[in-house]
Structure formats: C-alpha cells, structure tokens
PDB file of C-alpha atoms in Angstrom:
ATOM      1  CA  UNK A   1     -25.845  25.186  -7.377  1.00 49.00           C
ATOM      2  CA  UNK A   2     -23.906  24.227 -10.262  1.00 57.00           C
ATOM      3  CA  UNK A   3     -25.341  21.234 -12.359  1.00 53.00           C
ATOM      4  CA  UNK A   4     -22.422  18.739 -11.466  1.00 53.00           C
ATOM      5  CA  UNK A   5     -23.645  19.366  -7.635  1.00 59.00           C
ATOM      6  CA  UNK A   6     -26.904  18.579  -8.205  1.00 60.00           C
ATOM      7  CA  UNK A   7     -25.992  15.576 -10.275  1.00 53.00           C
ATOM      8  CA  UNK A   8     -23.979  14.101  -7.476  1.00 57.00           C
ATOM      9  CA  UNK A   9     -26.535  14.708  -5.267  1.00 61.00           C
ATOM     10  CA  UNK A  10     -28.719  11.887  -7.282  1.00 59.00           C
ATOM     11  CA  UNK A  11     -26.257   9.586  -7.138  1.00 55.00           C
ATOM     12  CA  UNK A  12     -26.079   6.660  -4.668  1.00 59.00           C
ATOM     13  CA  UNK A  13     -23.971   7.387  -2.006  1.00 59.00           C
ATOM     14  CA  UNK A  14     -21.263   5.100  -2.912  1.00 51.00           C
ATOM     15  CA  UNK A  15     -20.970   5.970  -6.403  1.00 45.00           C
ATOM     16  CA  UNK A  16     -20.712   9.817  -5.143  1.00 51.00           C
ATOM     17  CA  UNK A  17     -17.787   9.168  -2.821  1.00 51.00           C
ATOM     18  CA  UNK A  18     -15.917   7.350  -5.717  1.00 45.00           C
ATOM     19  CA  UNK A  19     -16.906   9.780  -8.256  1.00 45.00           C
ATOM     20  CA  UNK A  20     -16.974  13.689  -6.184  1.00 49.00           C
ATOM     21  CA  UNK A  21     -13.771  15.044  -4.424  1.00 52.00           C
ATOM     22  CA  UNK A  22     -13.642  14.295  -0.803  1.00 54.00           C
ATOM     23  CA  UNK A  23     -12.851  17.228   1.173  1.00 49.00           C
ATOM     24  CA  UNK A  24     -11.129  15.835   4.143  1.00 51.00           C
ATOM     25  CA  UNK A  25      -9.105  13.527   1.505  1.00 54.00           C
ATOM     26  CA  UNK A  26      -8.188  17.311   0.197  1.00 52.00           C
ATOM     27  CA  UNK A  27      -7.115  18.428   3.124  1.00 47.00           C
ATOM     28  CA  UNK A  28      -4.890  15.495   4.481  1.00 53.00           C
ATOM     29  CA  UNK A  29      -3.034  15.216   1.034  1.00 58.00           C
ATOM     30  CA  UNK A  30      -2.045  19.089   1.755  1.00 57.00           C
ATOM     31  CA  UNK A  31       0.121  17.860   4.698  1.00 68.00           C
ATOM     32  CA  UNK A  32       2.948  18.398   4.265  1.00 75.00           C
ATOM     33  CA  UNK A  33       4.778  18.847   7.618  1.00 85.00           C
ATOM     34  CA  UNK A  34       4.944  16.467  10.478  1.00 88.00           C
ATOM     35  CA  UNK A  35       5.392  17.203  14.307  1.00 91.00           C
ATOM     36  CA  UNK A  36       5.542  14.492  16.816  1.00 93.00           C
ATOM     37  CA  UNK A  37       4.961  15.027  20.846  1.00 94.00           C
ATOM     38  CA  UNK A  38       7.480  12.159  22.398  1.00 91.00           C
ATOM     39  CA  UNK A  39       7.843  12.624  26.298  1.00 88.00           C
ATOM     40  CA  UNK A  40       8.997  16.596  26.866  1.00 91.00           C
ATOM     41  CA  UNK A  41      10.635  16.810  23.283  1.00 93.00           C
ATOM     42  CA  UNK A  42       8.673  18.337  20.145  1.00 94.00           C
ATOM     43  CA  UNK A  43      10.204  16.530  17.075  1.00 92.00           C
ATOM     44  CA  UNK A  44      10.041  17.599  13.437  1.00 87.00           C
ATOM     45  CA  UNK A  45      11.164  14.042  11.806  1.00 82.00           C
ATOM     46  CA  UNK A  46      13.370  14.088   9.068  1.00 75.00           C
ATOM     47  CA  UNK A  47      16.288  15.657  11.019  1.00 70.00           C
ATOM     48  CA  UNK A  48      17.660  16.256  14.615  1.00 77.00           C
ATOM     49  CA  UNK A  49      14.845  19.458  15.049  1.00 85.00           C
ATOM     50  CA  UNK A  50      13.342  19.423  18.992  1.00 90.00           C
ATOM     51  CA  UNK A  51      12.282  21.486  21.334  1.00 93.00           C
ATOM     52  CA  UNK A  52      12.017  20.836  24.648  1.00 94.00           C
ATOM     53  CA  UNK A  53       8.622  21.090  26.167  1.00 94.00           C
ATOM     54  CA  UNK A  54       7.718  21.256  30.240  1.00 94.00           C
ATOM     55  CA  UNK A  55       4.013  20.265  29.638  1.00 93.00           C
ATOM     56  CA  UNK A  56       1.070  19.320  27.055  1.00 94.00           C
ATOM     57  CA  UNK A  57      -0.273  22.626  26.982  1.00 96.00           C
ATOM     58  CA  UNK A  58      -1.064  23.877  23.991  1.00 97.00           C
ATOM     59  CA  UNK A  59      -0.351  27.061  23.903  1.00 97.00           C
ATOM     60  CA  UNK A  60       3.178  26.168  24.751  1.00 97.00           C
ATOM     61  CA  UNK A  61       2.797  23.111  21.956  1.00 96.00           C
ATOM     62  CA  UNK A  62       2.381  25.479  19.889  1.00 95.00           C
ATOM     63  CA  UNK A  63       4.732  27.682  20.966  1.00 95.00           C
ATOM     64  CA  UNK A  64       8.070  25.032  20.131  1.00 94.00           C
ATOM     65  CA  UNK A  65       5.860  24.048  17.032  1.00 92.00           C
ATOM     66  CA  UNK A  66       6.475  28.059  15.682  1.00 92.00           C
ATOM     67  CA  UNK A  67      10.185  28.085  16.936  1.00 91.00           C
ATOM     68  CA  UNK A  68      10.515  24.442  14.959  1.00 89.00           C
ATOM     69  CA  UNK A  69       9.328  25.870  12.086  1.00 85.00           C
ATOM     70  CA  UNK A  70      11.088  29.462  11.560  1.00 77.00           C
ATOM     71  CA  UNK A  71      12.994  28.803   8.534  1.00 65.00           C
ATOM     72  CA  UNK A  72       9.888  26.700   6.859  1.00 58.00           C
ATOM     73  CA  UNK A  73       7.628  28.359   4.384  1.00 54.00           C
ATOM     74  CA  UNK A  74       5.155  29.867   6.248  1.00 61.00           C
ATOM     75  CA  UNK A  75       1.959  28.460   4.147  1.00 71.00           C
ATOM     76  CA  UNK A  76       2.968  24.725   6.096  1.00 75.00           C
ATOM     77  CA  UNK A  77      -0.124  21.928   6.487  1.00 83.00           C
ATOM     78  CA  UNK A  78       0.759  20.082   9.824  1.00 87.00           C
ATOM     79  CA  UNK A  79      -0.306  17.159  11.591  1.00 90.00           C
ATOM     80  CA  UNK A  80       1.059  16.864  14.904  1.00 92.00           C
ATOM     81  CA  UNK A  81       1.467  13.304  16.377  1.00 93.00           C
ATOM     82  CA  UNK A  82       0.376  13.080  20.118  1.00 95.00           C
ATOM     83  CA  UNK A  83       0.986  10.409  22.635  1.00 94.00           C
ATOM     84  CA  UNK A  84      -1.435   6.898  22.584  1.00 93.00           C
ATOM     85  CA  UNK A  85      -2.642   8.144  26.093  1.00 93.00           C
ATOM     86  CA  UNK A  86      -4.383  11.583  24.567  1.00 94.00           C
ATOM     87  CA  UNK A  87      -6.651   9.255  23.055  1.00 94.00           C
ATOM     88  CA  UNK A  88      -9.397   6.328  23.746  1.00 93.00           C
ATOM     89  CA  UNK A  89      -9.966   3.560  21.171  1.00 91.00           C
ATOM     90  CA  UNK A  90     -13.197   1.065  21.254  1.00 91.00           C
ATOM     91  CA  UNK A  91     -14.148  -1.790  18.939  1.00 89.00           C
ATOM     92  CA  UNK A  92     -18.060  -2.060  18.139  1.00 88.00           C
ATOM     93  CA  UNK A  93     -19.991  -4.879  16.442  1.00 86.00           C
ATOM     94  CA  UNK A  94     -21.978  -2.716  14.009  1.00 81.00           C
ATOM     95  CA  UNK A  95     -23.839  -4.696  11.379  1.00 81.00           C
ATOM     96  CA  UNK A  96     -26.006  -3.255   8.808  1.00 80.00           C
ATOM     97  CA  UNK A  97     -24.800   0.299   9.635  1.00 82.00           C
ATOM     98  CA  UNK A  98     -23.970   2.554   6.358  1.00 82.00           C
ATOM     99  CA  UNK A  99     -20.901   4.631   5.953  1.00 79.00           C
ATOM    100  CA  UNK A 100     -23.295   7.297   6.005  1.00 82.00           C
ATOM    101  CA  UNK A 101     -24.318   6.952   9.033  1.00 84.00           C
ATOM    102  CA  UNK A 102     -21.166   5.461  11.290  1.00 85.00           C
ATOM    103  CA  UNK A 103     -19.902   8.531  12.771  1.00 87.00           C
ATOM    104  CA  UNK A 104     -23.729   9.186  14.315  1.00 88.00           C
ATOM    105  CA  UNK A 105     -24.470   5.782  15.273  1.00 87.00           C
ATOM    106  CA  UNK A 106     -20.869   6.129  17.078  1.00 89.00           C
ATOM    107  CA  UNK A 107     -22.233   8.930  18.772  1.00 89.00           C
ATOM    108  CA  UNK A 108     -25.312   8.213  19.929  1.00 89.00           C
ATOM    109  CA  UNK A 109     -23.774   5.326  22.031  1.00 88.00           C
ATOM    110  CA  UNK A 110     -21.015   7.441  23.864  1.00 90.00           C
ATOM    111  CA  UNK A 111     -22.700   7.043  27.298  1.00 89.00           C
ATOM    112  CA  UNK A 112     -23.042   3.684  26.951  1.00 89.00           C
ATOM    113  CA  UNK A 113     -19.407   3.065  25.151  1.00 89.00           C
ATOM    114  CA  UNK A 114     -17.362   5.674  27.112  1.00 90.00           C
ATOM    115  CA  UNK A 115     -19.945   5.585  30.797  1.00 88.00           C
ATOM    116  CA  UNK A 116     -17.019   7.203  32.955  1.00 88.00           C
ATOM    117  CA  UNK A 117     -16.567  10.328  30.585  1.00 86.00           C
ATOM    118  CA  UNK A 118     -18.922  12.965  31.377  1.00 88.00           C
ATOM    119  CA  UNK A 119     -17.173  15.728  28.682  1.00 92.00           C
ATOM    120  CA  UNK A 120     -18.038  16.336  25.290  1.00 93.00           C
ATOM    121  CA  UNK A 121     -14.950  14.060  22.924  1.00 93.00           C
ATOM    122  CA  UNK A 122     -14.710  14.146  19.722  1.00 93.00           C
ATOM    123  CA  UNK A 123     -15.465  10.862  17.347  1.00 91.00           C
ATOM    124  CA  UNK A 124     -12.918   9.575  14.506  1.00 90.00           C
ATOM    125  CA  UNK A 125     -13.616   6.775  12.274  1.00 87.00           C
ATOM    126  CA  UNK A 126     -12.935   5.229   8.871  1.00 83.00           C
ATOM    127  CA  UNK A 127     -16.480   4.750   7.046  1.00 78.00           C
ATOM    128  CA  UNK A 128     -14.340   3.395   4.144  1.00 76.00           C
ATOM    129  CA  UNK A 129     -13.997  -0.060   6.540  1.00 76.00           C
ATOM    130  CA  UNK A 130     -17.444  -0.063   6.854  1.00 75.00           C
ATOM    131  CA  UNK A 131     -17.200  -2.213   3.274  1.00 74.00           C
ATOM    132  CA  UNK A 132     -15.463  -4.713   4.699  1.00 77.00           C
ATOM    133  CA  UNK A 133     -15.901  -5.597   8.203  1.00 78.00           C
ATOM    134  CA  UNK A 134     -18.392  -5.683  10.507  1.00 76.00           C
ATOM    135  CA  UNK A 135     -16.512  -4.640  13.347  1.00 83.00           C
ATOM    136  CA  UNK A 136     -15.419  -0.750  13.490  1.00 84.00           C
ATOM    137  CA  UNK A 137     -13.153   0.915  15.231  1.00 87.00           C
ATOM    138  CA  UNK A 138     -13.536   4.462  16.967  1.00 89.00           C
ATOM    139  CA  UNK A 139     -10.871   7.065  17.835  1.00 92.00           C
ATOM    140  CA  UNK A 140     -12.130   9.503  21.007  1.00 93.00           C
ATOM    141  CA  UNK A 141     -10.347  12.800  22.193  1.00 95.00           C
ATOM    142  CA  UNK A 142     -11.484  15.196  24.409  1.00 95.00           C
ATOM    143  CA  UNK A 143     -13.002  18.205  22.340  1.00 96.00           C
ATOM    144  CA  UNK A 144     -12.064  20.602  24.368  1.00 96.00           C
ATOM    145  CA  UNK A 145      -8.484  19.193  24.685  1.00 97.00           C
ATOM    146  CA  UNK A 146      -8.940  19.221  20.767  1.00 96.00           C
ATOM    147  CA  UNK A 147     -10.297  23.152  20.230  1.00 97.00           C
ATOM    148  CA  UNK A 148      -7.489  24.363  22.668  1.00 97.00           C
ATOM    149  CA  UNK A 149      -4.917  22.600  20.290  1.00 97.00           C
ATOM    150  CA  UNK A 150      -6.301  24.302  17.172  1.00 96.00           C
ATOM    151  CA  UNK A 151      -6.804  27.562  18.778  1.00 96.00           C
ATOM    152  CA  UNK A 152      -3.210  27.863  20.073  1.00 96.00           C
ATOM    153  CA  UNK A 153      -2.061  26.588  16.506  1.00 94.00           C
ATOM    154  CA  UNK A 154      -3.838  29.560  14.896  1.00 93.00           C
ATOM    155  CA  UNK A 155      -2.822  31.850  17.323  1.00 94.00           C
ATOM    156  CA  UNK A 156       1.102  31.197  16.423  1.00 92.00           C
ATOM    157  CA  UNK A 157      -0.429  31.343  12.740  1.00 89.00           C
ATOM    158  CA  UNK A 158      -0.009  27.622  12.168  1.00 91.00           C
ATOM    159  CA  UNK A 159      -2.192  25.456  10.517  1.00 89.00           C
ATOM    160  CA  UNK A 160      -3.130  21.995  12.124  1.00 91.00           C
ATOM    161  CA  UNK A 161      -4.885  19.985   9.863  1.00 89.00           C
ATOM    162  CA  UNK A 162      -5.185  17.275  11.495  1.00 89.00           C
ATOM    163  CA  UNK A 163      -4.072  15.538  15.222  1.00 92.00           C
ATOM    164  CA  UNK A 164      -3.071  11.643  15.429  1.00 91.00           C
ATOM    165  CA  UNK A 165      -1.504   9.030  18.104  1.00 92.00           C
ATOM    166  CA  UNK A 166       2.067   8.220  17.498  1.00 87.00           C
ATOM    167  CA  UNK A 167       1.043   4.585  16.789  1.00 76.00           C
ATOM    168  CA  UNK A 168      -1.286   5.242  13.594  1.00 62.00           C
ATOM    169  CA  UNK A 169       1.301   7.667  11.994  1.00 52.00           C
TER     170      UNK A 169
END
C-alpha cells in the first residue's frame, strides 16, 4: 500500500471524501454518450438518431444501442436513460445515520420499505445529502433486470456506466 493510501485511511471520513478521488465520481465524468429509452424508440439526443425497439429486452436494447452507435468511437462511456416505471423511489426519515453507512441502513429495511417485492433490487442513493437533510431518498431497480442490462451491453462490446430514469437526467 502506498503511503498516501494509508494516510487517507487515518483520516476522518469526511475529510477523505473531500481530499481522495472518488471512483464512481471517475467513472460518471467519463460519460460521454447518452441513450434514452422513450416508448419503442432508442434515442441518442443531440440529433434525429432512433431505433425502433419492439420490447425492453436487453439484449435487443442493446442491440439498437450498437446500430446507434456505428460511426462513434468505439471506446464510448454510456448511460442509458430508462423509463420512471423501471424504477421505485421511497423517502425515509433517517436521523443520525452517516454517509458511511446510508446505503446499508437502506438495505437492511427493504422488507419492511419495499414488503411486496420478494427479488433481490438494487439500492441508489446520494450520501452527499446526508449533510443536509434528514430525509433521504432511495432509488430501487430490480438487480436482475439491472445484470441483464450490463451483460447484453458487454456482449455488443458497449460500455454502460451507469442506468437512470428519464426524469433525473
């Protein structure tokens, strides 16, 4: 371990997220391409680019994502934009919980939060908010719906760094 990693690692959490790089912050300031799922049309914004899709799967996502995409560079970053109803949002009262320690508090109350959905989802929140409010919101997304959307991605040798709804784009 090199000494600057093992100097972070005494810091106080806050002061290391200010002072080390933050790898998802990396990764989401590589985007550089944007796809957006509106009814049965794959759009690249920016210009009249679509495909026409007949369903949400992802392999075939992916599919009209490659075609979009032919005369890009091929190293592209994407995030593809999905529809509001891909996703689940809930609002919880969570005083005295660290940034630290938001995304497993979030977690360990999906039963209780989410009663009627009996798959594994996967959990995204902003710890930065954690500063100043209270009140946190949650983003939930089937995994599996998730993995099979990376998967077919890589399998057209695409990256997908990251998936959003529409509405927080």
């Amino acid at each position: 371990m090199q000494l600057t990693d093992r100097l972070a690692q005494l810091l106080p959490p806050r002061l290391r997220q200010v002072l080390t790089p933050d790898a998802r912050q990396e990764l989401l300031q590589g985007i550089d391409t944007c796809l957006l799922l509106f009814d049965d049309r794959l759009l690249l914004p920016g210009g009249d680019q679509q495909r026409e899709i007949s369903s949400r799967d992802p392999d075939e996502l992916a599919q009209a994502a490659k075609s979009l995409l032919t005369d890009q560079a091929s190293e592209r970053s994407l995030v593809l934009l999905l529809p509001p109803d891909e996703f689940v949002a809930t609002t919880q009262t969570m005083p005295g919980v660290s940034a630290d320690n938001l995304a497993s508090a979030l977690a360990l109350q999906v039963d209780s939060l989410l009663p009627a959905c009996e798959e594994p989802l996967a959990l995204a929140v902003n710890p930065a908010a954690v500063d100043f409010a209270d009140e946190q919101t949650a983003l939930w997304m089937r995994q599996a719906r998730l993995d099979a959307l990376f998967a077919a991605f890589a399998g057209q040798g695409l990256f997908l760094a990251a998936v959003l709804p529409r509405p927080l784009a």
